[in-house]
Structures are given as C-alpha cells and as structure tokens.
Coordinates of C-alpha atoms and ligand atoms in Angstrom, one line a residue:
X954 CA 0.0 -0.1 -0.2
X955 CA 3.0 2.1 0.0
X956 CA 2.5 3.5 -3.9
X957 CA -0.8 3.6 -3.3
X958 CA -2.0 6.8 -5.2
X959 CA -6.0 8.3 -5.1
X960 CA -7.9 7.3 -8.0
X961 CA -8.4 11.2 -8.9
X962 CA -4.9 11.6 -9.3
X963 CA -3.4 8.5 -11.1
X964 CA -6.6 8.8 -13.4
X965 CA -6.5 12.4 -13.7
X966 CA -6.2 12.8 -17.4
X967 CA -3.6 14.0 -19.6
X968 CA -4.9 15.0 -23.2
X969 CA -8.0 16.7 -23.7
X970 CA -9.4 13.5 -25.3
X971 CA -9.3 12.2 -22.3
X972 CA -11.1 15.0 -20.4
X973 CA -15.2 13.2 -19.5
X974 CA -17.9 14.8 -20.6
X975 CA -16.3 18.7 -21.3
X976 CA -16.3 17.7 -25.0
X977 CA -17.4 20.4 -26.6
X978 CA -15.3 22.9 -24.2
X979 CA -12.0 20.7 -24.9
X980 CA -12.7 20.8 -28.4
X981 CA -12.9 24.4 -29.1
X982 CA -9.8 24.9 -26.6
X983 CA -7.7 22.8 -28.8
X984 CA -9.1 24.5 -31.9
X985 CA -8.0 28.1 -30.7
X986 CA -4.7 26.4 -30.1
X987 CA -4.3 24.8 -33.5
X988 CA -5.7 27.8 -35.2
X989 CA -2.8 30.0 -32.8
X990 CA -5.8 32.1 -32.0
X991 CA -4.9 32.6 -28.1
X992 CA -6.2 34.8 -25.3
X993 CA -4.0 36.3 -22.6
X994 CA -6.4 35.7 -20.0
X995 CA -9.4 32.4 -19.6
X996 CA -11.8 32.0 -17.1
X997 CA -13.2 29.0 -16.2
X998 CA -16.3 28.8 -14.1
X999 CA -18.2 25.7 -13.1
X1000 CA -18.6 23.2 -10.2
X1001 CA -16.0 21.7 -8.3
X1002 CA -13.8 18.9 -9.5
X1003 CA -15.7 19.0 -12.9
X1004 CA -12.2 19.0 -14.9
X1005 CA -11.2 23.0 -14.9
X1006 CA -7.7 22.7 -13.4
X1007 CA -7.0 19.8 -15.5
X1008 CA -8.1 21.5 -18.2
X1009 CA -5.9 24.4 -17.1
X1010 CA -3.0 22.0 -17.4
X1011 CA -3.5 20.2 -20.0
X1012 CA -3.7 23.7 -22.2
X1013 CA -0.7 25.0 -20.7
X1014 CA 1.1 21.4 -21.6
X1015 CA -0.5 21.7 -24.8
X1016 CA 0.7 25.4 -25.6
X1017 CA 4.4 24.4 -24.5
X1018 CA 4.4 21.2 -26.5
X1019 CA 7.6 21.6 -29.0
X1020 CA 5.7 19.0 -31.6
X1021 CA 1.9 19.0 -30.9
X1022 CA 0.2 16.5 -32.8
X1023 CA -2.0 17.5 -35.7
X1024 CA -5.2 17.0 -33.8
X1025 CA -4.3 20.0 -31.4
X1026 CA -3.1 17.7 -28.5
X1027 CA 0.2 17.8 -26.6
X1028 CA 2.9 15.0 -27.8
X1029 CA 3.2 13.8 -24.0
X1030 CA 7.0 13.3 -25.3
X1031 CA 8.8 16.8 -25.8
X1032 CA 10.7 17.9 -23.2
X1033 CA 8.6 20.2 -22.5
X1034 CA 5.7 17.8 -22.4
X1035 CA 7.9 15.4 -19.9
X1036 CA 8.5 17.7 -17.9
X1037 CA 4.9 19.3 -17.0
X1038 CA 4.0 15.7 -16.7
X1039 CA 6.7 15.2 -14.2
X1040 CA 5.4 18.0 -12.6
X1041 CA 9.1 19.9 -12.6
X1042 CA 7.7 22.5 -15.8
X1043 CA 8.9 26.4 -15.0
X1044 CA 6.0 27.7 -17.2
X1045 CA 3.5 26.4 -15.3
X1046 CA 2.4 28.5 -11.8
X1047 CA -0.6 27.6 -10.2
X1048 CA -1.7 30.0 -7.3
X1049 CA -4.8 29.1 -5.1
X1050 CA -6.3 32.2 -4.4
X1051 CA -8.3 30.4 -1.5
X1052 CA -5.0 30.3 0.6
X1053 CA -3.3 33.0 -0.8
X1054 CA -5.2 35.9 -1.6
X1055 CA -3.3 39.0 -0.7
X1056 CA -1.7 42.1 -2.4
X1057 CA 1.7 40.6 -1.9
X1058 CA 0.8 37.4 -3.0
X1059 CA 0.1 38.8 -6.2
X1060 CA 3.0 41.1 -6.1
X1061 CA 5.4 38.1 -6.1
X1062 CA 3.1 36.8 -8.7
X1063 CA 3.3 40.0 -11.7
X1064 CA 7.0 39.9 -10.2
X1065 CA 7.1 36.3 -12.0
X1066 CA 5.0 37.4 -14.7
X1067 CA 7.6 39.6 -16.5
X1068 CA 10.4 36.9 -16.7
X1069 CA 10.2 35.4 -19.9
X1070 CA 9.9 31.3 -20.1
X1071 CA 13.8 29.6 -20.9
X1072 CA 12.1 26.5 -22.7
X1073 CA 8.6 26.5 -24.6
X1074 CA 7.1 29.8 -25.5
X1075 CA 4.4 30.7 -22.8
X1076 CA 4.0 31.4 -18.9
X1077 CA 0.9 30.3 -17.9
X1078 CA -0.3 31.2 -14.6
X1079 CA -3.6 29.6 -13.1
X1080 CA -5.1 31.4 -10.2
X1081 CA -7.5 29.1 -8.5
X1082 CA -11.0 29.9 -6.8
X1083 CA -9.8 33.7 -8.1
X1084 CA -13.2 34.9 -6.2
X1085 CA -11.1 34.7 -3.3
X1086 CA -8.9 37.3 -4.0
X1087 CA -8.8 40.3 -2.0
X1088 CA -10.1 43.4 -3.1
X1089 CA -7.0 45.0 -3.0
X1090 CA -5.2 42.0 -4.6
X1091 CA -8.0 42.1 -7.5
X1092 CA -6.9 45.6 -8.4
X1093 CA -3.4 45.0 -8.6
X1094 CA -3.7 42.3 -10.3
X1095 CA -6.1 44.6 -12.9
X1096 CA -2.6 46.4 -14.3
X1097 CA -1.0 43.5 -15.1
X1098 CA -4.6 41.2 -16.4
X1099 CA -4.5 44.8 -19.2
X1100 CA -1.3 44.6 -20.5
X1101 CA 0.3 41.2 -20.0
X1102 CA 4.0 40.4 -21.7
X1103 CA 3.2 38.5 -25.1
X1104 CA 4.5 35.1 -23.0
X1105 CA 2.1 34.9 -20.4
X1106 CA -1.2 33.6 -20.1
X1107 CA -3.7 33.8 -17.0
X1108 CA -6.4 30.7 -16.7
X1109 CA -8.5 32.1 -13.6
X1110 CA -10.5 29.9 -12.3
X1111 CA -13.9 29.8 -10.3
X1112 CA -16.7 27.9 -9.1
X1113 CA -18.6 31.3 -8.5
X1114 CA -18.8 33.4 -11.6
X1115 CA -20.6 35.8 -9.9
X1116 CA -18.5 36.8 -7.8
X1117 CA -16.1 38.2 -9.9
X1118 CA -15.8 41.9 -10.7
X1119 CA -17.1 42.8 -14.0
X1120 CA -13.7 44.6 -15.4
X1121 CA -12.2 41.2 -14.6
X1122 CA -14.9 39.4 -16.8
X1123 CA -14.7 41.8 -19.6
X1124 CA -11.1 41.1 -20.1
X1125 CA -11.6 37.2 -20.0
X1126 CA -12.3 34.5 -22.8
X1127 CA -14.6 32.4 -20.5
X1128 CA -15.6 29.2 -20.7
X1129 CA -18.3 27.7 -18.7
X1130 CA -17.8 23.9 -17.6
X1131 CA -20.7 21.1 -17.1
X1132 CA -21.8 18.6 -14.4
X1133 CA -20.6 15.8 -16.1
X1134 CA -23.6 13.7 -16.1
X1135 CA -24.4 10.4 -14.3
X1136 CA -23.5 8.1 -17.8
X1137 CA -20.0 9.8 -18.4
X1138 CA -19.4 9.5 -14.7
X1139 CA -20.0 5.6 -14.9
X1140 CA -18.3 5.4 -18.2
X1141 CA -14.8 6.5 -16.4
X1142 CA -15.7 5.0 -13.9
X1143 CA -15.9 1.3 -15.1
X1144 CA -12.9 2.8 -17.0
X1145 CA -11.0 3.0 -13.7
X1146 CA -12.3 -0.5 -12.1
X1147 CA -11.4 -2.4 -15.0
X1148 CA -7.7 -0.6 -15.0
X1149 CA -7.8 -1.4 -11.1
X1150 CA -9.3 -5.4 -11.6
X1151 CA -11.9 -4.1 -9.5
X1152 CA -15.0 -6.3 -9.5
X1153 CA -18.6 -3.6 -10.0
X1154 CA -22.0 -4.0 -10.9
X1155 CA -23.5 -0.9 -13.0
X1156 CA -26.6 -0.1 -10.1
X1157 CA -23.1 -0.1 -8.1
X1158 CA -21.7 3.1 -10.2
X1159 CA -24.9 4.5 -11.1
X1160 CA -25.3 5.4 -7.4
X1161 CA -21.8 6.3 -7.3
X1162 CA -22.0 8.8 -9.7
X1163 CA -25.5 9.9 -8.8
X1164 CA -23.6 10.9 -4.7
X1165 CA -21.3 12.8 -6.6
X1166 CA -23.6 14.7 -8.0
X1167 CA -22.0 15.9 -11.5
X1168 CA -17.9 15.4 -9.9
X1169 CA -15.6 13.5 -11.3
X1170 CA -12.9 14.5 -8.5
X1171 CA -15.9 13.1 -5.8
X1172 CA -17.1 10.4 -8.0
X1173 CA -13.9 8.8 -7.9
X1174 CA -12.6 9.6 -4.4
X1175 CA -16.2 7.9 -3.9
X1176 CA -14.9 5.4 -5.6
X1177 CA -11.7 5.0 -3.7
X1178 CA -13.5 4.7 -0.1
X1179 CA -16.0 2.0 -1.2
X1180 CA -13.4 -0.2 -3.3
X1181 CA -11.1 -0.2 0.2
X1182 CA -14.5 -1.1 1.8
X1183 CA -15.7 -3.8 0.3
X1184 CA -12.3 -5.3 -0.3
X1185 CA -12.9 -4.3 -4.6
X1186 CA -16.5 -5.6 -4.6
X1187 CA -18.2 -3.1 -5.4
X1188 CA -22.0 -4.4 -5.4
X1189 CA -25.3 -2.0 -5.4
X1190 CA -25.5 -3.5 -1.7
X1191 CA -22.2 -2.3 -0.7
X1192 CA -22.5 0.4 -2.3
X1193 CA -25.9 1.5 -0.4
X1194 CA -24.7 0.1 2.7
X1195 CA -21.3 2.0 3.0
X1196 CA -22.8 5.6 1.3
X1197 CA -26.4 5.2 3.2
X1198 CA -28.5 5.5 0.2
X1199 CA -32.1 4.6 0.3
X1200 CA -32.4 1.1 -2.0
X1201 CA -34.7 1.8 -5.1
X1202 CA -36.3 -1.5 -3.7
X1203 CA -38.7 0.8 -1.6
X1204 CA -39.7 3.1 -3.7
X1205 CA -40.8 0.0 -5.7
X1206 CA -42.6 -1.2 -3.2
X1207 CA -44.2 1.5 -2.2
X1208 CA -45.2 2.5 -6.1
X1209 CA -46.7 -1.1 -5.8
X1210 CA -48.7 -0.1 -2.5
X1211 CA -50.0 3.0 -3.7
X1212 CA -51.1 1.5 -7.2
X1213 CA -53.1 -1.4 -5.2
X1214 CA -54.4 1.3 -2.8
X1215 CA -52.7 -0.4 0.2
X1216 CA -52.4 2.1 3.2
X1217 CA -51.5 -0.4 5.9
X1218 CA -48.5 -1.8 3.9
X1219 CA -47.2 1.7 2.9
X1220 CA -47.3 3.3 6.3
X1221 CA -45.2 0.1 7.3
X1222 CA -42.8 0.5 4.6
X1223 CA -42.4 4.0 5.7
X1224 CA -42.0 3.2 9.0
X1225 CA -39.2 0.6 8.3
X1226 CA -37.6 2.6 6.3
X1227 CA -37.6 6.0 8.6
X1228 CA -36.6 3.1 11.3
X1229 CA -33.5 2.9 9.7
X1230 CA -32.4 6.6 10.5
X1231 CA -33.3 8.5 6.6
X1232 CA -35.3 11.5 7.2
X1233 CA -38.6 12.0 6.3
X1234 CA -38.1 15.2 4.0
X1235 CA -35.2 12.9 2.1
X1236 CA -37.9 10.3 1.9
X1237 CA -40.8 12.5 0.3
X1238 CA -38.2 14.0 -2.0
X1239 CA -37.7 10.3 -2.9
X1240 CA -40.8 9.5 -3.6
X1241 CA -41.0 12.3 -5.7
X1242 CA -37.9 11.4 -7.7
X1243 CA -39.2 8.4 -8.0
X1244 CA -42.5 9.2 -8.9
X1245 CA -41.0 11.8 -11.7
X1246 CA -38.7 8.9 -13.1
X1247 CA -41.7 7.0 -13.5
X1248 CA -43.5 9.7 -15.9
X1249 CA -40.4 10.0 -17.7
X1250 CA -40.0 6.0 -18.3
X1251 CA -43.9 6.2 -19.8
X1252 CA -42.3 7.6 -23.4
X1253 CA -39.0 6.1 -24.7
X1254 CA -38.1 10.0 -25.9
X1255 CA -38.2 11.4 -22.2
X1256 CA -36.9 7.9 -20.7
X1257 CA -33.5 8.8 -22.2
X1258 CA -33.3 11.7 -19.7
X1259 CA -33.5 9.2 -16.9
X1260 CA -29.8 8.5 -16.1
X1261 CA -29.9 5.1 -14.6
X1262 CA -28.4 1.5 -15.7
X1263 CA -30.3 -0.5 -18.4
X1264 CA -31.6 -3.2 -15.6
X1265 CA -33.5 -0.5 -13.8
X1266 CA -34.7 1.0 -16.6
X1267 CA -36.5 -1.8 -17.8
X1268 CA -38.3 -2.3 -14.1
X1269 CA -38.9 1.4 -14.0
X1270 CA -40.8 1.4 -17.5
X1271 CA -42.3 -1.6 -16.3
X1272 CA -43.8 -0.1 -13.6
X1273 CA -44.6 3.0 -15.6
X1274 CA -47.1 1.0 -18.1
X1275 CA -49.1 0.0 -14.4
X1276 CA -49.5 4.0 -13.7
X1277 CA -51.8 6.4 -15.6
X1278 CA -50.4 9.9 -16.3
X1279 CA -53.3 11.2 -14.6
X1280 CA -52.4 9.6 -11.4
X1281 CA -48.7 10.8 -11.5
X1282 CA -49.4 14.5 -12.1
X1283 CA -52.0 13.9 -9.2
X1284 CA -49.2 11.8 -7.3
X1285 CA -46.1 14.3 -7.9
X1286 CA -48.6 17.0 -6.9
X1287 CA -49.6 15.1 -3.4
X1288 CA -45.7 14.8 -2.9
X1289 CA -44.5 17.6 -3.9
X1290 CA -47.1 19.6 -1.7
X1291 CA -45.9 18.0 1.3
X1292 CA -42.4 18.6 0.4
X1293 CA -43.3 22.4 0.7
X1294 CA -44.8 21.8 3.8
X1295 CA -42.4 19.8 5.7
X1296 CA -40.2 22.7 7.0
X1297 CA -43.3 24.3 8.4
X1298 CA -45.2 21.4 9.5
X1299 CA -44.8 20.7 13.3
X1300 CA -45.9 17.2 13.3
X1301 CA -43.3 15.8 10.8
X1302 CA -44.0 11.7 11.2
X1303 CA -48.3 12.6 10.8
X1304 CA -47.1 14.9 7.2
X1305 CA -45.2 11.8 6.1
X1306 CA -47.4 9.4 6.7
X1307 CA -50.4 11.3 5.5
X1308 CA -48.7 12.2 2.4
X1309 CA -48.8 8.3 2.5
X1310 CA -52.6 8.2 3.4
X1311 CA -52.8 10.5 0.3
X1312 CA -51.5 8.9 -1.8
X1313 CA -52.9 5.5 -1.6
X1314 CA -56.3 7.3 -1.8
X1315 CA -55.5 7.8 -5.1
X1316 CA -55.8 4.9 -6.6
X1317 CA -58.9 3.4 -4.1
X1318 CA -61.4 1.8 -6.6
X1319 CA -63.6 4.4 -8.1
X1320 CA -66.9 3.2 -9.2
X1321 CA -69.9 4.6 -11.6
X1322 CA -70.9 7.7 -10.9
X1323 CA -74.1 6.8 -9.1
X1324 CA -72.0 5.2 -6.2
X1325 CA -69.6 7.7 -5.9
X1326 CA -71.9 10.6 -5.5
X1327 CA -73.3 8.6 -2.7
X1328 CA -69.7 7.7 -1.3
X1329 CA -68.6 11.1 -1.0
X1330 CA -68.4 12.2 2.9
X1331 CA -69.2 15.7 2.4
X1332 CA -71.2 16.1 -0.7
X1333 CA -69.9 19.6 -2.7
X1334 CA -72.0 22.9 -1.2
X1335 CA -73.4 24.4 -4.5
X1336 CA -74.6 21.6 -6.7
X1337 CA -76.9 20.5 -3.7
X1338 CA -79.9 22.5 -5.4
X1339 CA -78.9 19.9 -8.7
X1340 CA -77.9 16.7 -6.9
X1341 CA -80.9 16.9 -4.5
X1342 CA -84.1 17.2 -4.8
X1343 CA -84.2 20.1 -2.3
X1344 CA -87.2 19.3 -0.1
X1345 CA -88.0 22.2 2.0
X1346 CA -85.8 24.7 1.3
X1347 CA -87.4 27.5 0.1
X1348 CA -86.4 29.8 2.0
X1349 CA -88.0 33.3 0.5
X1350 CA -84.8 34.9 0.9
X1351 CA -83.0 33.0 -1.8
X1352 CA -83.2 35.0 -4.9
X1353 CA -80.9 34.0 -6.7
X1354 CA -81.8 30.3 -7.8
X1355 CA -78.6 29.4 -9.0
X1356 CA -75.2 30.2 -7.8
X1357 CA -72.8 30.8 -11.0
X1358 CA -70.1 28.8 -9.6
X1359 CA -72.7 25.4 -9.3
X1360 CA -71.0 24.1 -12.7
X1361 CA -67.5 24.5 -11.7
X1362 CA -68.3 23.2 -8.0
X1363 CA -70.4 19.9 -9.8
X1364 CA -66.4 18.2 -10.6
X1365 CA -65.7 15.2 -9.6
X1366 CA -63.5 15.3 -6.4
X1367 CA -61.3 12.1 -4.8
X1368 CA -63.2 9.4 -3.4
X1369 CA -61.7 9.6 0.2
X1370 CA -62.5 6.4 1.8
X1371 CA -60.2 4.0 3.1
X1372 CA -61.2 0.8 2.3
X1373 CA -62.4 -0.1 6.2
X1374 CA -65.0 2.8 5.6
X1375 CA -68.3 2.3 6.6
X1376 CA -71.6 1.4 4.4
X1377 CA -73.2 4.4 2.3
X1378 CA -76.6 3.4 4.0
X1379 CA -75.7 5.2 6.8
X1380 CA -75.8 8.8 4.5
X1381 CA -78.0 11.2 6.3
X1382 CA -80.4 13.2 4.7
X1383 CA -79.5 16.7 4.2
X1384 CA -80.9 20.0 4.7
X1385 CA -79.0 22.8 3.6
X1386 CA -79.8 26.2 4.6
X1387 CA -78.9 29.0 2.4
X1388 CA -77.7 31.9 3.2
X1389 CA -77.7 34.9 0.3
X1390 CA -75.1 37.4 0.8
X1391 CA -76.9 40.7 -1.1
X1392 CA -74.6 41.8 -4.0
X1393 CA -72.0 39.1 -4.1
X1394 CA -74.2 36.6 -5.8
X1395 CA -72.7 33.8 -2.9
X1396 CA -74.3 31.0 -1.3
X1397 CA -73.0 29.8 1.9
X1398 CA -74.9 26.3 3.0
X1399 CA -74.8 24.8 6.7
X1400 CA -75.0 21.6 7.8
X1401 CA -77.3 21.1 10.7
X1402 CA -77.9 17.7 11.7
X1403 CA -75.3 16.1 9.5
X1404 CA -72.8 17.4 12.0
X1405 CA -72.7 14.7 14.2
X1406 CA -72.6 11.6 12.1
X1407 CA -70.1 13.5 9.8
X1408 CA -67.9 13.5 13.1
X1409 CA -68.7 9.9 13.8
X1410 CA -67.4 9.4 10.6
X1411 CA -64.4 11.8 10.6
X1412 CA -62.5 8.7 12.8
X1413 CA -62.4 6.1 10.1
X1414 CA -62.3 8.0 7.1
X1415 CA -59.6 11.1 5.8
X1416 CA -61.3 13.5 3.4
X1417 CA -60.1 15.4 0.8
X1418 CA -62.4 18.3 0.4
X1419 CA -62.0 20.6 -2.7
X1420 CA -65.2 23.2 -1.8
X1421 CA -65.0 26.4 -3.4
X1422 CA -64.5 29.4 -0.9
X1423 CA -64.7 33.1 -1.4
X1424 CA -62.2 35.4 -0.5
X1425 CA -63.9 37.1 2.1
X1426 CA -65.2 33.7 3.3
X1427 CA -61.3 33.5 3.7
X1428 CA -61.0 36.5 5.4
X1429 CA -63.5 36.5 8.1
X1430 CA -62.4 32.5 8.8
X1431 CA -58.4 34.3 9.5
X1432 CA -60.0 37.3 11.0
X1433 CA -62.4 34.5 13.6
X1434 CA -59.1 32.8 14.3
X1435 CA -57.0 35.9 15.4
X1436 CA -59.8 36.8 17.5
X1437 CA -59.6 33.4 19.8
X1438 CA -56.0 34.0 20.4
X1439 CA -55.4 34.9 24.0
X1440 CA -52.0 34.2 24.7
X1441 CA -49.9 34.7 21.9
X1442 CA -51.1 38.6 21.6
X1443 CA -48.2 39.2 18.5
X1444 CA -49.2 36.6 16.4
X1445 CA -52.9 37.9 16.8
X1446 CA -51.7 41.6 15.9
X1447 CA -50.1 40.5 12.9
X1448 CA -52.3 38.4 11.9
X1449 CA -55.1 41.1 12.1
X1450 CA -52.5 43.8 10.2
X1451 CA -51.8 41.4 7.8
X1452 CA -54.5 39.9 6.0
X1453 CA -54.8 37.2 3.5
X1454 CA -55.3 37.8 -0.1
X1455 CA -56.4 34.7 -2.3
X1456 CA -54.1 34.6 -5.4
X1457 CA -54.8 31.1 -7.0
X1458 CA -58.0 28.9 -6.2
X1459 CA -56.8 27.4 -3.1
X1460 CA -53.4 29.6 -2.1
X1461 CA -53.5 32.7 -0.4
X1462 CA -51.0 35.1 0.5
X1463 CA -49.8 36.9 3.8
X1464 CA -48.0 39.8 2.9
X1465 CA -46.0 41.2 6.1
X1466 CA -43.9 43.7 6.8
X1467 CA -41.0 42.4 8.3
X1468 CA -38.9 39.3 9.0
X1469 CA -40.2 38.8 12.4
X1470 CA -43.7 39.0 11.1
X1471 CA -43.1 36.1 8.3
X1472 CA -41.6 34.4 11.0
X1473 CA -44.6 34.4 13.5
X1474 CA -46.7 32.9 10.9
X1475 CA -44.9 30.2 9.2
X1476 CA -44.3 28.8 13.0
X1477 CA -47.9 29.3 13.4
X1478 CA -49.0 28.3 9.6
X1479 CA -49.9 24.9 10.0
X1480 CA -52.2 25.5 13.1
X1481 CA -53.6 28.5 11.0
X1482 CA -54.1 26.0 7.8
X1483 CA -55.4 23.3 9.7
X1484 CA -58.3 25.4 11.3
X1485 CA -59.0 27.4 7.3
X1486 CA -59.1 24.0 5.9
X1487 CA -62.1 22.6 8.3
X1488 CA -64.0 25.7 8.0
X1489 CA -63.4 26.1 4.5
X1490 CA -63.7 22.5 3.8
X1491 CA -60.4 22.3 1.3
X1492 CA -57.6 20.4 1.8
X1493 CA -55.8 21.9 -0.2
X1494 CA -55.8 25.4 0.8
X1495 CA -51.9 26.9 1.2
X1496 CA -50.9 29.8 2.7
X1497 CA -47.7 31.9 1.2
X1498 CA -46.0 34.2 3.4
X1499 CA -43.9 36.9 2.3
X1500 CA -42.7 40.2 2.9
X1501 CA -43.6 43.3 1.1
X1502 CA -41.8 45.7 -0.8
X1503 CA -40.9 49.4 0.7
X1504 CA -43.3 50.7 -1.7
X1505 CA -46.5 48.2 -0.8
X1506 CA -45.4 48.6 2.6
X1507 CA -46.1 52.5 2.4
X1508 CA -49.5 52.3 0.7
X1509 CA -50.8 49.4 2.8
X1510 CA -50.6 51.9 6.0
X1511 CA -53.8 53.4 7.1
X1512 CA -53.8 55.0 10.8
X1513 CA -55.3 52.3 12.2
X1514 CA -53.1 49.6 10.7
X1515 CA -50.0 52.0 11.7
X1516 CA -51.5 52.4 15.0
X1517 CA -51.5 48.6 15.5
X1518 CA -47.7 48.3 14.5
X1519 CA -47.0 50.2 17.2
X1520 CA -48.5 48.4 19.5
X1521 CA -46.9 45.2 18.6
X1522 CA -43.9 47.2 19.7
X1523 CA -45.2 48.7 22.8
X1524 CA -47.3 46.2 24.7
X1525 CA -48.3 49.0 26.9
X1526 CA -49.7 51.5 24.8
X1527 CA -52.0 48.7 24.0
X1528 CA -52.7 48.7 27.8
X1529 CA -53.2 52.4 27.8
X1530 CA -55.8 51.9 24.9
X1531 CA -58.3 48.9 26.4
X1532 CA -57.9 50.6 29.6
X1533 CA -59.2 54.2 28.7
X1534 CA -61.6 51.9 25.8
X1535 CA -59.6 54.4 23.3
X1536 CA -60.4 53.9 19.5
X1537 CA -58.8 54.9 17.1
X1538 CA -61.4 57.7 14.6
Ligands
ZN2515 ZN1 5.3 17.7 -26.3

C-alpha cells in the first residue's frame, strides 16, 4: 500500500480527449490552439471537481509542446511535455487564491510574470478560486491583466462566477464547465475499475455517480472509499450500505402499495425506512424523484433523460406501464405539496404518514358516477340544488336560484374513503340552509344535523375536501382565528394587520412587513392552515408568506394599521388603549 495513489490523481487526464464530459469545451480549446488564436486571459467557471484545473494544466502543456500532434493535442514526449507530466515545468504557476489572497501574494506573482520562459513559448498562470482574492489584490492584478507580456497567459478558475468583478470578466474568454452526466461518470468509473481489477455492478456505479452529483473528483474519491470498504467487490448492496443511500427497492415497494390502495403496507414500509434513520423529508423528495422518473419512463423519448443503468430502467418502464399519466401528475402534486409544507409542519411524522395515505387514496377503487356520489363524505355545497331534490329549503330570502359557480363545483372529487369505511346506508339526508349574501351572488350552506354523523365518520375516513370559497370567507375565517388567540398577542396582531389575499384557487398570500412577522406566521402556519382547511372545507388550501416591498408597505399603512403596529412594538400602548377604551377615529 506504500505506492497507493488516489484514483482522482492516478487517472487525471493528460490530454484534452481524455477529459470526461466536457467535449464541446475541450474541442474549442484545441481548435484555438491549433489555429494559434490564443487569448491572454481565460476564465474557467463551473462546479467543483469537473475538470477546470485539469483542463488548465493540459492547456498549458499543449501550448508549450515542441511538436504538437495534428489533432491539436500535446505529444506527451517532447522535453516540455515530459517536464509538465513530471510536474517540474517552470512554465506553469499555480496560485490557490483561497489560501493566498493578499496583495503581497499577487505582487510576487506579478514579479514572476515579467520573466520570459526558458523553454517553450508561454508561461501560464493558473489562479484557482479567483473569487477569493481580496479587493486590493484584485485591483493590483487588474493592471497586469490589462497589459500582460506576450509570453504570459492567465487562466482564472472559479466555482462562483457571479463574484468576479465585471472589469475582470470583460478581459477574459469565458468557458463554462458543466456538471458531468451520470452516464459519463459511470463510464469513467467503469474504466478505472477495469484498470484496477475491481469487480463492479452497473447499478453500484450508478448510485456512486448520483452521489457525486456531477463532480468526477468526488466520484473517484467515493469510489476509492467504497473499494477499500468492500475489498474490491463493488456491489449495489455494498454501495447503498456504505453511502447510506435508500434502496430503489423501497420506492418500488411503496409504488406497488400506492397502486393497489394498500395503506397499511405503505405505512409499514415508511416506518421501516424512517426507523433506518432516513430523514422524512428525504424520503418524500425521494418519492417525488421516483414518481418523476416513472413519468419519464412512460415515453421512450423522455426515458433517455433518465440516467440509470439498463436493468433498473427496464424495471421503471415496467412499473410506469401500470401508472396512468393522470395518476402520476396527481401523485407528484401531493408529494410536492408535502415537501413544501415539511419545513413548517409541527408534526413531521404525521405529514409523512398522511402523504402515503393520500397517495394510496389516489388508487382507491373508482365506482360509477352514481355510486361515487353516494360515497362522498361531504357533498359539494353548490351542487346540492342539483343533486338533491331540495325538499323544504324554500327560504324566502333566497333570490338567485343558481349561483354561477354551481357548474364548476360539480367537478368530480377524489374519493376519500379508505377500504374499511362504513357502508353508504348511513348517509344522512341533508337539509342545507342557504344564506344569500346580497350583491356578492354567493351562497353559504350550513349543515345542520349532519354534523354529528360526520364527526362520527371522521375517525374512520380521511377526507379530501375541495369546496370553493370566496376571498371574503377566507378573510372572515382568518380574523375569527385571530380573535380567538388569547396568549400570543403578537401573532394575533400580525394576523389582524396582515390579511390573507387569495392569489389562486386554493393559495392565499399574506404580505407582512418584516421578518419577525413572517416568522410568527410560518411558525403557526400549520395550525392556522389546519383550522382554515376544516372551516373552509378545502384540504388543498395553502398559505404563502412574503415580506412586502417598500412601496407596497407605504401604501398599505392606514392610520389604524400604523397604530396596530405601534401596539405590537409597545405593549403598554395596548394597555393604555384597553384601559381607557380608546378607539382610533
Ligand atoms: Zn510535446
């Protein structure tokens, strides 16, 4: 083991052609060299470990090669090339700006720039992580960059292009390095494995490549790590154990449960995953990725976007055949919503469980339209006049016979029943009470004796409600919630000051004035939402909180709001108001 060299170094490419995954870019560089059109400064941008420094080194070697090959590559045999390959060439200088970022470091580099090369034509200065240079160092460097000597070429490398000053950017030819695709990574890992006589399974390398996320250096160092753990037998099982990656198998099993409406097994699998120490949010995003992959595999054209080995791809394609597009869209929507709510959820485990339950419900046996109507736990408000013969609801106040929304509301709802739900015979007869709000053309129905039965059912059924509601109803429920708060005055005030604004069918926005208010609302977000969802009979309701822009803020302040804000800041002001029963006129 004395001569052990890490794979990332041992298999570092020495020609442009052997650079993995940056074909377009290396071809451009080769052409530039072949045609003798060299710039004085280059900027190589891109994520870590994708070959920026490697390309810079190959570039330096190639432009100094004494007998370059016809294809634009270095010969790797001449005196200069050998010196480069043995890392003793004087024509290349590397400065790591992350650790040498002072003016003095740059000055000593500028001193060297003046001295022409002894062998070869160019001296190449590679400045790694150039965005880390101090402001003063940048300025000192700028002069040299403006008027460099003929023999000097600068290659600046950075992972954070946006931090580079425009004055530098405008003087450089810019090359954007992309992440290396999983396919390219797997191929290269396979090549290294063959050279090293390491046994591999294609799926194992695939997981490795995914974990490396587009960086070859990372991929190779993870590879080394797994090889040493497994004694040179890199199997899929060994890799997922070593890298703490969740097995595909779990997602396939979950998908089977979801497709067969098997809530119980779905929850058991989730429990098994969580008990292995995986984070709930990771599992939810994992399911989302899995569903997205299934969607991709529905069509051979998009299946190419899906970067996995052939055997697992076949399995995806097979499973995808069992899923309808509609099912996948809905499922992805559900998982995505859970992902968004995860951070603000107070009971994250419940949210994970609920996600599985809702997914399973997607495939609950669909009966005919007549049956379905009877099964619904709560009938849509606005379609009652159509679906029930409306026995004695002839309320004299009722003026508009059919609210305009009735058509829309009658759209089919998800069947929310779990398999063990009670039979339909208990369906109570409804006596809707219609209240007409003048001028708005909106009806609100109150359920009378149905309530009791409903609550009874709550224990056994999980409902997906999708009633329509008006902005006014939303605001009223919001205020009602706020008014009932007794302990947290700040939350109460924030809620009363910042009213919800409906921005989509089921999404409302609350514009707050500062981060403190934002925090208050997001902290209590799930509580508020749960209540609003129940009262507005809409499970899809979502809240978005954002801080107002400055101008918006000015416009939004009425005197009453200003006073409320002041009360928030100053508790005694509230006492003063309450003690003396003051009102702002
Ligand atoms: Zn050469």
